[in-house]
Amino acid sequence: MKTDVLVVGEGVLADHVQGDLSGQYQVNRQTDFESGIPQTTAMVLVLQDAWNPAAHQMAEEVIRAAGIPWLRGFVSFGEGVVGPLVRPGIPGCSQCADQRHLMAGRDRKEMWGIRKQLQDNGGIQRDAAASRTGLLQMAHLIVAEVKKVMNGEHARSEGRVSIINMKTLNGSWHSFLPDPLCMVCSRLPDDSKDRARITLQPSPKVSPDSYRTRSMEDLNEVLAKDYLDHRIGFLNNKMIDLVPPFADVSVNLPLFIGDEGAAGRTLSYVASEMTAILEGLERYCGLEPRGKRTVMHGSYNNLKEHALDPIKIGVHSKEHYAERDFPFQPFDPDRSIDWVWGHSFLQERPILVPELLSYYSLGCGDGFVYETSNGCALGGSLEEAIFYGIMEVVERDSFLLTWYAQLPLTRLDPYSANDKELELMIERARAAAGYDIYLFNSTMEHGIPSIWALAKNRKQKGLNIICAAGAHLDPVRAVKSAVFELAGMMLTLDDKMEENQEEFEKMLYDSSLVRQMEDHGMLYGLPESEERLQFLLDDDRPMRTFDEEFKQMPKHADLTDDLQDILQEFRRLKLEVIVVDQTAPEIERNGLHCVKVLIPGMLPMTFGHHLTRITGIERVLKVPMELGYADRPLEFEQLNPHPHPFP
C-alpha cells in the first residue's frame, strides 16, 4: 500500500516541509529523480527556494509515468508559488500553469526567455527574495495541501496556483485552465470527417422574444470565474471606458505577439463585461485549432472531390499578388496545404476547408489570402453559434456589397420601430456625444434584415462620419447592434484625429496608405471624405417605416427552427453554408460552442485596402440587378475603388 510522501529538492522550503510532515507520515527525501521513486510513495513534493523549470519538466515525465499525484512549491522574482496539484491522467499540469502565468504577465517574451535560460542552465539555488518567513508561510500551505490529498479530500491546489508575496506574505489563489496544446498533458483528437458532421439538434430559446439559448445570468456564474484573472487567466485584464455614450468594457486576450482587446458594449457595465469576455473567448477559439489536431495535408487538385475551392471564397487581385512586398502568394491548386473538416449544409456532408480560411491568424507567412474573424461566433449551443456566425457573414457582406456597388439604400425612420429603448439610444448618442444616427436598409436577396448605420457629427471636433452594420432576423436587434458599434468610436478617437490628421488626409489621396483596421474608420472621420458617402446621404429619398421595409418573421420557441428557415432560403439561392467547429476545451467545459461560418459568394471583410478580396466573387456584380438597383449586371471596373468605411 502506498503511504509515503517523497520530498524532492534542496533548500529551506524542503527542510521545513519535511520537518512538519515527519511526525505524521513516512517522509523520504531526494535531491533529484536519478534514483527513481520508491514504490511506497503516495504523493511527491517538488520543492525549491528558486525557480527551476527543468526540475518541474522532469517531474512531469517521471511522476506521470509512475501514476502518482504531485505538488510543487518554489520562489520566483519575489513571489512564492504553490501548485498546481497534478493528478495522473487529468489535464492541467505544471507546464499548463506556467504557460498561463507567463502569458498573463506583461513581460511575457522576456519571461519566456528567462525560463528557457533557467531550464538550460539548471536554475539557481536560491531566489534573492526567498525570505525565511515567506518560505515558512509556503511550508504551512503545502503541508495543509498534503494532508487533504492523503486523506482523500479535495485540495485547494487542484486546478489552482497560490501566489504569495515574500515580503508582505499576502497570498491569493488563482484558477487556471489546462492548455489544450500542452505537450505534457493534452491529448487532442485527430480532426476527422465524422467529427465535422453536424446534425442540428433542438435548441430552445430562454424566452419567446430571445434569440439566445443561455441566459446572461446563467453565464455570469462561470465567465469571470473561469476566464478572467490578472495573474494566470487567459483573459488577464479588464478596462471600463467612461467616454463613449453607452457602457463600454474591454478585456485583454494576451498573445505572445502582443495584446488583443475584446470589447462589450451594452446598456449596462455588468452585461458589457460578460459580452467582452464572450468576445474574448470567441477570438481565442478562432486563432488556431485547439479542440482537434489537423492531420489532413495535400493539394486541392488531389482533394477537390471532398474540398472547397478556395477561389470561391474570394482572393486578392492579380495586381496585388504581383507586388514585391505583398505578404501572400496566389493560390496554387497543386501546392500541398493544411486542411480541416467542416460541414456543408448545402451538400449535407463534411467538406475540407483550408485551415488558413478556418482560423484567422493563420493567413500570414505562406498563405494565399488575408483571413479575419469574419463569420466567427460563440453560442450557448452549437446551433446558436451557427446562427450568429451566419448573421455576422450577412452583416459584413451587405455592408461591403452596398459599398462596392454604391447602392442608394432606403433610409429608415428609427422612430417607426416603436421601440422605446432604441429611441433613447439614438437620443443619447445625440445629446451625450453630438451625433445624429442615420439608418439604412441594406437587406440583400436572402431577406435577412440588414442595417447600415451611419453617425454624423454635429460638432466641429471629432470624427465627422462613423459607419457600422448589423444583421438579425429581428431588424430592431440589428439596429441596436450597429448603434452600439457606432458608439464605440464616438468621442474616443477625437484626440487621435487631431494629432494625426495630416496622416489621414494623405490616405484620402493615396488609398494604398490605408493599411490597418483603424485606418478605415479614421479616413472617413475626415470631413473631406463625406462626398464618398453621398450615394447614401442623398436627402431626396423619403424615409420609410420598419413595417414598410421588413416583413414579419415567424416566431419560433426553438432557435433551431429559425436556423432551419435560414438554411432553407440559402439552399433555394444555392448559397452554400459551411461550418467549421472551432470549439476549444476551455469553453466546451461550460457548454459553450464556437464556429467559423463561410458562405462562398458573400464578400469577406478585410482591413487594409491592398488586402481587398473581390476576385472570384461574381455575386457582387449580380445582386444589385436582382434587387432592382441596376438594369444589368455590373462590371468589376464599375465597383467603388475607394477603401471601405467599416471601422
XYZ file of C-alpha atoms in Angstrom:
647
model
C 0.000 0.000 0.000
C 1.307 3.470 -0.922
C 1.505 5.635 2.192
C 4.763 7.598 1.961
C 5.471 11.186 0.950
C 8.531 11.861 -1.196
C 10.148 15.304 -0.964
C 12.403 16.091 -3.925
C 14.593 19.167 -3.712
C 17.071 21.110 -1.630
C 16.743 24.241 0.487
C 14.880 25.814 3.363
C 11.403 25.144 1.948
C 12.060 21.433 1.532
C 13.566 21.266 5.039
C 10.529 22.962 6.614
C 8.021 20.727 4.832
C 9.962 17.552 5.631
C 10.123 18.501 9.299
C 6.427 19.361 9.539
C 5.298 16.133 7.828
C 7.674 13.705 9.507
C 5.529 13.339 12.613
C 2.505 12.181 10.579
C 3.845 10.345 7.518
C 6.832 8.394 6.391
C 8.751 11.084 4.517
C 11.521 10.185 2.089
C 13.924 12.820 0.785
C 15.823 13.048 -2.515
C 17.645 15.875 -4.289
C 16.524 14.697 -7.736
C 14.876 11.815 -9.602
C 18.022 9.890 -10.537
C 17.307 7.139 -8.022
C 13.675 6.864 -9.125
C 10.562 6.931 -6.945
C 10.090 4.490 -4.037
C 7.222 2.091 -4.707
C 5.533 3.015 -1.411
C 5.195 6.676 -2.482
C 1.631 8.019 -2.394
C 2.499 11.666 -3.156
C 5.525 13.605 -4.394
C 6.519 17.163 -3.452
C 8.994 19.047 -5.652
C 10.280 21.942 -3.562
C 12.960 24.570 -4.204
C 13.904 28.001 -2.890
C 14.090 29.236 -6.503
C 12.549 28.576 -9.896
C 13.981 25.565 -11.677
C 11.805 24.841 -14.747
C 13.893 21.796 -15.698
C 13.030 20.125 -12.367
C 9.316 20.616 -12.986
C 9.544 19.235 -16.503
C 11.464 16.220 -15.243
C 8.840 15.747 -12.537
C 6.119 15.665 -15.193
C 7.945 12.930 -17.087
C 8.932 10.746 -14.132
C 5.952 11.140 -11.785
C 3.350 10.942 -14.546
C 4.798 7.597 -15.615
C 4.520 6.401 -12.002
C 0.846 7.463 -11.789
C 1.278 9.453 -8.557
C -0.122 12.905 -7.668
C 2.476 15.606 -7.072
C 2.659 19.203 -5.909
C 5.352 21.803 -6.377
C 6.496 24.854 -4.450
C 9.152 27.374 -5.470
C 10.112 31.051 -5.365
C 10.342 33.267 -8.441
C 11.005 37.003 -8.624
C 9.965 37.688 -5.051
C 6.862 35.504 -5.104
C 6.248 32.078 -3.696
C 4.288 29.732 -5.949
C 2.460 26.666 -4.656
C 0.709 24.380 -7.091
C -0.879 23.068 -9.054
C -1.639 19.648 -7.670
C -1.056 17.383 -10.672
C -3.030 14.152 -10.740
C -2.268 11.299 -13.174
C -4.407 11.251 -16.294
C -6.098 14.597 -15.544
C -5.308 17.615 -17.788
C -3.893 20.666 -16.062
C -0.200 20.189 -15.279
C 2.661 22.396 -14.095
C 3.517 23.268 -17.697
C -0.066 24.444 -18.335
C 0.102 26.637 -15.234
C 3.452 28.113 -16.305
C 2.108 28.798 -19.792
C -0.932 30.661 -18.430
C 1.156 32.503 -15.822
C 3.763 33.659 -18.332
C 1.198 34.679 -20.934
C -0.799 36.740 -18.434
C 2.290 38.727 -17.437
C 3.266 41.963 -19.125
C 6.832 40.840 -19.865
C 5.869 37.500 -21.388
C 8.576 37.461 -24.063
C 11.318 38.317 -21.586
C 9.994 35.803 -19.049
C 9.835 33.129 -21.719
C 13.497 33.781 -22.455
C 14.388 33.641 -18.752
C 12.513 30.381 -18.364
C 14.414 28.827 -21.245
C 17.723 30.082 -19.851
C 16.959 28.661 -16.400
C 15.860 25.383 -17.953
C 19.045 25.076 -19.986
C 21.336 26.083 -17.098
C 19.691 24.086 -14.306
C 18.179 27.065 -12.491
C 19.605 28.846 -9.449
C 19.922 27.640 -5.867
C 18.005 30.372 -4.072
C 15.883 33.366 -5.125
C 17.204 36.593 -3.611
C 13.753 37.401 -2.180
C 13.180 33.972 -0.628
C 12.767 35.163 2.982
C 12.691 32.556 5.740
C 9.317 33.879 6.918
C 7.910 33.639 3.434
C 9.237 30.106 3.000
C 7.672 29.135 6.319
C 4.324 30.502 5.108
C 4.642 28.415 1.939
C 5.522 25.337 4.007
C 2.362 25.665 6.123
C 0.283 25.922 2.930
C 1.971 22.893 1.345
C 1.559 20.758 4.465
C -2.170 21.587 4.576
C -2.497 20.504 0.934
C -0.642 17.256 1.578
C -2.997 16.352 4.423
C -6.044 16.870 2.195
C -4.611 14.725 -0.586
C -3.532 11.947 1.767
C -6.980 11.958 3.398
C -8.714 11.724 0.026
C -10.176 15.225 0.289
C -10.410 17.911 -2.386
C -7.288 20.085 -2.277
C -7.352 23.820 -2.960
C -4.440 23.440 -5.357
C -6.376 21.267 -7.831
C -6.506 23.417 -10.970
C -5.218 26.378 -8.952
C -1.997 28.098 -8.006
C -1.298 30.123 -4.858
C 0.939 33.174 -5.289
C 2.490 34.629 -2.123
C 4.353 37.935 -1.796
C 7.539 37.008 0.032
C 7.775 40.428 1.707
C 4.199 41.101 2.803
C 3.061 37.440 2.935
C -0.127 38.460 1.119
C -1.330 35.489 -0.866
C -4.085 34.646 -3.329
C -5.382 31.595 -5.156
C -5.703 31.714 -8.935
C -7.547 29.192 -11.093
C -6.127 28.216 -14.455
C -7.439 26.087 -17.289
C -5.496 23.246 -18.905
C -3.748 24.237 -22.117
C -5.210 22.089 -24.918
C -1.909 22.417 -26.813
C 0.208 21.316 -23.838
C 2.844 18.793 -24.893
C 2.664 17.054 -21.496
C -0.967 16.507 -20.520
C -3.110 17.285 -23.569
C -4.437 14.547 -25.819
C -6.211 16.237 -28.708
C -8.263 14.005 -31.007
C -7.446 13.990 -34.694
C -9.674 16.092 -36.912
C -11.916 13.800 -38.929
C -14.824 13.703 -41.308
C -17.087 12.109 -38.716
C -16.269 14.711 -36.043
C -17.121 17.506 -38.503
C -20.543 16.183 -39.438
C -23.366 18.333 -37.998
C -26.876 17.168 -37.269
C -28.877 20.071 -35.893
C -30.474 19.420 -32.514
C -33.292 21.237 -30.682
C -32.058 24.448 -29.072
C -34.847 26.059 -27.009
C -34.691 29.806 -26.508
C -34.502 31.229 -22.992
C -37.694 33.214 -23.686
C -40.136 33.752 -26.590
C -38.570 37.121 -27.509
C -34.963 35.949 -27.189
C -32.573 34.547 -29.755
C -30.274 33.051 -27.108
C -30.222 29.590 -25.567
C -28.318 30.525 -22.389
C -29.202 33.495 -20.199
C -26.594 36.057 -19.153
C -27.427 35.226 -15.539
C -26.513 31.607 -16.203
C -23.270 32.548 -17.953
C -22.383 35.139 -15.325
C -21.696 32.354 -12.839
C -18.865 30.868 -14.900
C -17.437 33.546 -17.195
C -15.417 35.726 -14.821
C -14.536 32.798 -12.525
C -13.083 30.587 -15.241
C -11.651 33.025 -17.732
C -10.699 36.401 -16.251
C -7.737 36.533 -13.859
C -4.994 39.164 -13.934
C -2.244 36.730 -12.875
C -2.969 33.447 -14.594
C -6.143 33.744 -16.692
C -6.059 33.652 -20.465
C -8.071 36.871 -20.235
C -5.931 38.938 -17.915
C -7.225 42.484 -17.700
C -10.468 44.453 -17.666
C -10.960 48.114 -18.541
C -14.092 50.255 -18.200
C -14.281 53.148 -20.668
C -16.433 56.008 -19.383
C -16.025 58.160 -22.504
C -18.480 56.540 -25.004
C -22.203 57.254 -24.568
C -23.010 53.641 -23.631
C -21.482 51.138 -21.200
C -18.154 50.079 -22.719
C -15.996 47.354 -21.160
C -12.999 45.628 -22.707
C -10.936 42.629 -21.641
C -7.467 41.689 -22.794
C -6.513 38.456 -24.538
C -2.737 38.151 -24.079
C -0.909 36.668 -27.050
C 2.787 36.013 -27.460
C 2.927 38.589 -30.254
C 1.043 41.237 -28.253
C -2.296 42.011 -26.670
C -5.686 41.617 -28.334
C -8.607 43.581 -26.923
C -12.194 42.336 -26.899
C -14.974 44.824 -26.207
C -18.526 44.592 -24.951
C -20.979 47.455 -25.496
C -24.447 47.351 -23.999
C -26.630 49.489 -21.752
C -25.072 48.155 -18.510
C -21.478 47.644 -17.440
C -22.237 44.195 -15.997
C -23.669 42.980 -19.315
C -20.839 44.662 -21.228
C -18.243 42.816 -19.152
C -19.928 39.493 -19.883
C -20.162 40.369 -23.580
C -16.482 41.315 -23.660
C -15.483 38.008 -22.063
C -17.563 36.099 -24.612
C -15.930 38.119 -27.402
C -12.511 37.264 -25.961
C -13.399 33.566 -25.854
C -14.563 33.706 -29.449
C -11.331 35.350 -30.539
C -9.271 32.812 -28.605
C -11.035 29.886 -30.287
C -10.587 31.415 -33.731
C -6.831 31.898 -33.544
C -5.784 28.296 -34.172
C -7.098 24.721 -33.823
C -7.316 23.853 -30.116
C -10.083 21.260 -29.991
C -8.663 18.890 -32.609
C -5.384 18.176 -34.337
C -5.034 18.979 -38.040
C -3.980 15.839 -39.895
C -5.061 16.428 -43.493
C -2.384 17.740 -45.866
C -2.467 17.826 -49.633
C -3.120 19.850 -52.774
C -6.542 20.994 -53.882
C -6.220 19.069 -57.136
C -5.705 15.849 -55.186
C -8.520 16.562 -52.715
C -11.059 18.544 -54.747
C -13.632 15.762 -54.699
C -14.028 16.475 -50.972
C -12.781 20.078 -50.743
C -13.960 23.669 -51.039
C -12.499 25.564 -53.985
C -10.739 28.465 -52.194
C -11.233 30.799 -55.142
C -14.982 30.812 -54.421
C -14.379 32.421 -51.049
C -12.654 35.427 -52.628
C -8.958 36.100 -53.219
C -6.787 39.144 -53.780
C -6.282 40.698 -57.210
C -3.520 39.650 -59.610
C -2.092 43.150 -59.358
C -1.663 42.914 -55.610
C -0.175 39.427 -55.758
C 2.380 40.798 -58.226
C 3.604 43.483 -55.817
C 7.087 42.849 -54.463
C 6.227 43.237 -50.772
C 2.758 41.644 -50.886
C 2.568 39.176 -47.955
C 0.622 36.438 -49.784
C 1.145 34.148 -52.752
C -1.519 33.282 -55.370
C -3.420 30.097 -54.673
C -1.730 27.109 -56.304
C -4.060 24.101 -56.704
C -1.023 21.798 -56.930
C 0.604 23.006 -53.733
C 0.149 20.937 -50.561
C -1.529 22.835 -47.704
C -3.258 22.012 -44.415
C -6.998 21.284 -44.475
C -9.626 20.896 -41.765
C -13.028 19.263 -41.973
C -16.156 21.419 -41.980
C -19.803 20.666 -42.721
C -21.637 21.871 -45.824
C -25.372 22.347 -45.263
C -25.984 22.669 -48.997
C -24.318 19.337 -49.786
C -25.282 17.826 -46.417
C -21.852 16.302 -45.976
C -18.442 17.056 -44.489
C -16.142 19.158 -46.651
C -12.458 20.034 -46.480
C -11.633 23.716 -45.914
C -8.134 25.245 -45.988
C -7.004 25.647 -42.388
C -5.948 29.228 -43.038
C -9.543 30.096 -44.017
C -10.856 28.450 -40.858
C -8.616 30.145 -38.279
C -7.965 33.764 -38.928
C -4.446 34.222 -37.626
C -3.005 31.573 -39.915
C -3.147 33.579 -43.147
C 0.232 35.263 -42.811
C 3.555 33.906 -43.987
C 2.960 31.300 -46.686
C -0.806 31.779 -47.007
C -2.709 32.863 -50.100
C -5.280 35.236 -48.517
C -5.733 37.505 -45.530
C -8.477 35.998 -43.344
C -10.111 37.837 -40.447
C -12.544 36.746 -37.738
C -15.340 37.136 -40.279
C -18.032 34.538 -39.549
C -16.659 33.512 -36.142
C -19.334 33.304 -33.461
C -19.833 31.847 -29.998
C -23.069 30.493 -28.568
C -24.650 28.592 -25.713
C -25.337 25.779 -28.166
C -23.819 24.737 -31.478
C -26.974 25.880 -33.247
C -26.803 29.298 -31.604
C -23.161 29.704 -32.626
C -24.033 28.808 -36.245
C -26.976 31.232 -36.226
C -24.826 34.166 -35.114
C -21.958 33.172 -37.389
C -24.345 33.444 -40.337
C -25.579 36.811 -39.043
C -22.031 38.175 -38.995
C -21.262 36.982 -42.510
C -24.529 38.516 -43.738
C -23.922 41.780 -41.876
C -20.500 42.323 -43.402
C -21.478 41.116 -46.857
C -24.412 43.542 -47.001
C -22.145 46.398 -45.921
C -19.438 45.629 -48.477
C -21.864 44.931 -51.318
C -23.560 48.251 -50.616
C -20.189 49.983 -50.650
C -18.737 48.390 -53.784
C -21.953 48.781 -55.804
C -22.734 52.180 -54.191
C -26.343 51.167 -53.632
C -28.709 54.063 -52.833
C -30.300 52.289 -49.863
C -33.659 53.214 -48.420
C -33.360 55.336 -45.295
C -35.323 54.099 -42.277
C -37.299 56.132 -39.773
C -35.882 54.892 -36.430
C -38.955 56.035 -34.511
C -41.211 53.852 -36.663
C -39.740 50.788 -34.948
C -41.863 51.677 -31.897
C -39.038 50.623 -29.591
C -38.528 52.983 -26.647
C -35.072 51.655 -25.845
C -33.872 52.316 -29.392
C -35.307 55.830 -29.281
C -33.457 56.563 -26.043
C -30.227 55.168 -27.512
C -30.471 57.479 -30.517
C -31.310 60.448 -28.331
C -28.397 59.706 -26.004
C -25.963 59.477 -28.918
C -27.153 62.929 -29.976
C -27.179 64.546 -26.529
C -24.107 62.945 -24.954
C -21.841 62.538 -27.983
C -23.216 65.027 -30.521
C -24.008 62.534 -33.286
C -27.128 62.094 -35.399
C -27.884 58.479 -36.318
C -28.945 57.550 -39.863
C -30.262 54.059 -40.596
C -30.451 52.353 -43.990
C -31.964 49.048 -45.064
C -29.130 47.011 -46.607
C -31.036 43.705 -46.796
C -29.850 41.595 -49.718
C -31.515 38.867 -51.798
C -31.712 36.345 -48.931
C -34.117 38.584 -46.971
C -32.273 38.587 -43.610
C -32.806 42.116 -42.227
C -29.534 44.010 -42.534
C -28.711 47.546 -41.484
C -26.122 50.134 -42.485
C -25.892 52.619 -39.614
C -24.179 55.967 -40.011
C -23.375 58.550 -37.326
C -22.953 62.160 -38.488
C -21.147 64.554 -36.179
C -22.940 67.768 -35.228
C -19.772 69.209 -33.646
C -16.665 70.697 -35.231
C -14.363 68.353 -33.309
C -14.143 64.597 -33.647
C -14.809 62.072 -36.399
C -17.195 63.503 -38.975
C -18.808 60.206 -40.035
C -18.766 56.771 -38.441
C -20.235 53.682 -40.126
C -21.297 50.292 -38.792
C -23.549 47.387 -39.721
C -25.905 44.867 -38.182
C -27.916 41.836 -39.286
C -30.539 39.822 -37.453
C -33.925 38.215 -38.053
C -35.254 40.988 -35.810
C -34.386 44.283 -37.573
C -34.536 46.232 -34.299
C -31.865 43.985 -32.821
C -29.788 44.535 -35.949
C -30.120 48.303 -35.500
C -29.170 48.241 -31.819
C -26.126 46.116 -32.544
C -24.976 48.622 -35.176
C -25.623 51.610 -32.901
C -23.532 50.040 -30.132
C -20.704 49.636 -32.644
C -21.015 53.275 -33.678
C -20.887 54.357 -30.045
C -17.557 52.612 -29.540
C -15.874 55.198 -31.784
C -17.761 58.254 -30.549
C -15.543 60.676 -28.584
C -12.839 58.052 -28.038
C -10.770 58.901 -31.130
C -11.125 62.692 -31.181
C -7.579 63.338 -29.958
C -6.111 60.812 -32.348
C -7.855 62.508 -35.259
C -6.431 65.902 -34.287
C -2.935 64.567 -33.687
C -2.734 62.546 -36.925
C -4.995 64.494 -39.275
C -2.256 65.075 -41.853
C -1.549 61.352 -41.992
C -5.227 60.534 -42.582
C -5.514 63.276 -45.209
C -2.731 61.582 -47.170
C -4.845 58.401 -47.188
C -7.635 60.359 -48.824
C -5.461 60.841 -51.899
C -3.478 57.614 -51.707
C -5.611 54.584 -50.808
C -2.539 52.343 -50.578
C -1.737 54.059 -47.268
C -4.839 52.504 -45.689
C -3.057 49.525 -44.158
C -4.598 48.860 -40.729
C -8.120 48.226 -39.427
C -8.319 51.601 -37.700
C -7.278 53.471 -40.863
C -10.647 52.710 -42.475
C -12.682 54.402 -39.762
C -10.276 57.311 -39.321
C -10.228 58.051 -43.065
C -13.978 58.614 -43.083
C -13.707 60.699 -39.969
C -12.339 63.416 -42.248
C -14.960 65.940 -43.445
C -13.416 65.736 -46.927
C -14.368 62.057 -47.159
C -18.090 62.743 -46.809
C -18.620 63.101 -50.542
C -17.786 59.416 -50.968
C -20.926 58.582 -48.980
C -23.314 60.782 -50.902
C -24.909 57.723 -52.506
C -26.355 57.103 -49.025
C -26.766 60.647 -47.750
C -28.848 61.953 -50.670
C -31.753 63.686 -48.875
C -34.126 63.485 -51.824
C -35.230 59.962 -50.922
C -38.079 59.757 -48.378
C -37.679 57.742 -45.185
C -39.612 54.506 -44.881
C -41.005 52.750 -41.831
C -39.869 49.418 -40.423
C -43.252 47.896 -41.251
C -42.931 49.006 -44.872
C -39.400 47.627 -45.245
C -39.387 44.432 -43.198
C -41.868 41.603 -43.339
C -42.852 39.839 -40.145
C -40.667 36.826 -39.444
C -42.280 33.707 -37.957
C -41.576 33.384 -34.225
C -40.250 30.072 -33.032
C -39.675 28.835 -29.500
C -36.627 26.913 -30.684
C -33.656 28.670 -32.300
C -33.000 25.626 -34.464
C -36.272 26.314 -36.288
C -35.051 29.839 -37.120
C -31.774 28.385 -38.312
C -33.528 25.800 -40.482
C -35.592 28.572 -42.136
C -32.399 30.465 -42.978
C -30.649 27.385 -44.341
C -33.669 26.532 -46.483
C -33.632 30.002 -48.053
C -29.901 29.735 -48.711
C -30.445 26.357 -50.371
C -33.047 27.956 -52.617
C -30.490 30.591 -53.608
C -27.783 27.907 -53.969
C -25.683 29.678 -51.336
C -23.544 27.153 -49.514
C -23.219 27.490 -45.736
C -20.068 25.784 -44.439
C -19.410 25.462 -40.706
C -16.067 24.663 -39.106
C -16.332 23.840 -35.403
C -13.680 25.897 -33.553
C -14.801 24.904 -30.041
C -11.835 24.707 -27.658
C -11.847 22.551 -24.499
C -11.709 25.689 -22.343
C -15.197 26.742 -23.441
C -16.620 23.270 -24.015
C -16.318 22.634 -20.258
C -19.042 25.252 -19.745
C -21.305 24.120 -22.571
C -20.231 26.874 -24.973
C -19.551 26.421 -28.681
C -17.615 28.414 -31.262
C -17.757 28.117 -35.047
C -16.456 29.668 -38.218
C -19.111 30.141 -40.901
C -18.094 30.515 -44.537
C -20.594 31.310 -47.280
C -18.890 31.245 -50.699
C -20.081 34.169 -52.790
C -20.533 36.519 -49.856
C -17.929 39.241 -49.521
C -15.364 38.703 -46.740
C -14.449 41.692 -44.591
C -10.777 42.636 -44.819
C -8.766 45.548 -43.464
C -6.044 47.298 -45.407
C -7.087 48.431 -48.882
C -4.384 46.306 -50.524
C -5.930 43.201 -48.935
C -9.387 43.561 -50.540
C -10.828 40.200 -51.621
C -13.287 40.502 -54.509
C -11.670 38.322 -57.175
C -13.686 35.137 -57.648
C -16.934 36.580 -56.267
C -19.398 37.211 -59.105
C -22.335 37.761 -56.752
C -21.285 41.363 -56.077
C -21.984 42.060 -59.765
C -25.367 40.326 -59.964
C -27.214 41.164 -56.738
C -27.634 44.914 -57.484
C -29.613 43.972 -60.612
C -31.609 41.308 -58.733
C -32.648 43.914 -56.159
C -33.588 46.492 -58.790
C -30.696 48.884 -58.215
C -29.296 48.283 -61.719
C -30.767 47.199 -65.032
C -27.882 44.869 -65.902
C -25.052 43.067 -64.083
C -22.183 45.315 -63.068
C -18.610 45.016 -64.283
C -15.705 44.801 -61.844
C -14.420 48.091 -63.256
C -17.626 49.801 -62.069
C -17.144 48.886 -58.416
C -16.245 51.522 -55.852
C -12.425 51.853 -55.944
C -12.072 53.522 -52.514
C -11.321 51.833 -49.180
C -14.471 50.790 -47.339
C -15.521 52.730 -44.197
C -16.101 49.750 -41.885
C -14.174 50.592 -38.698
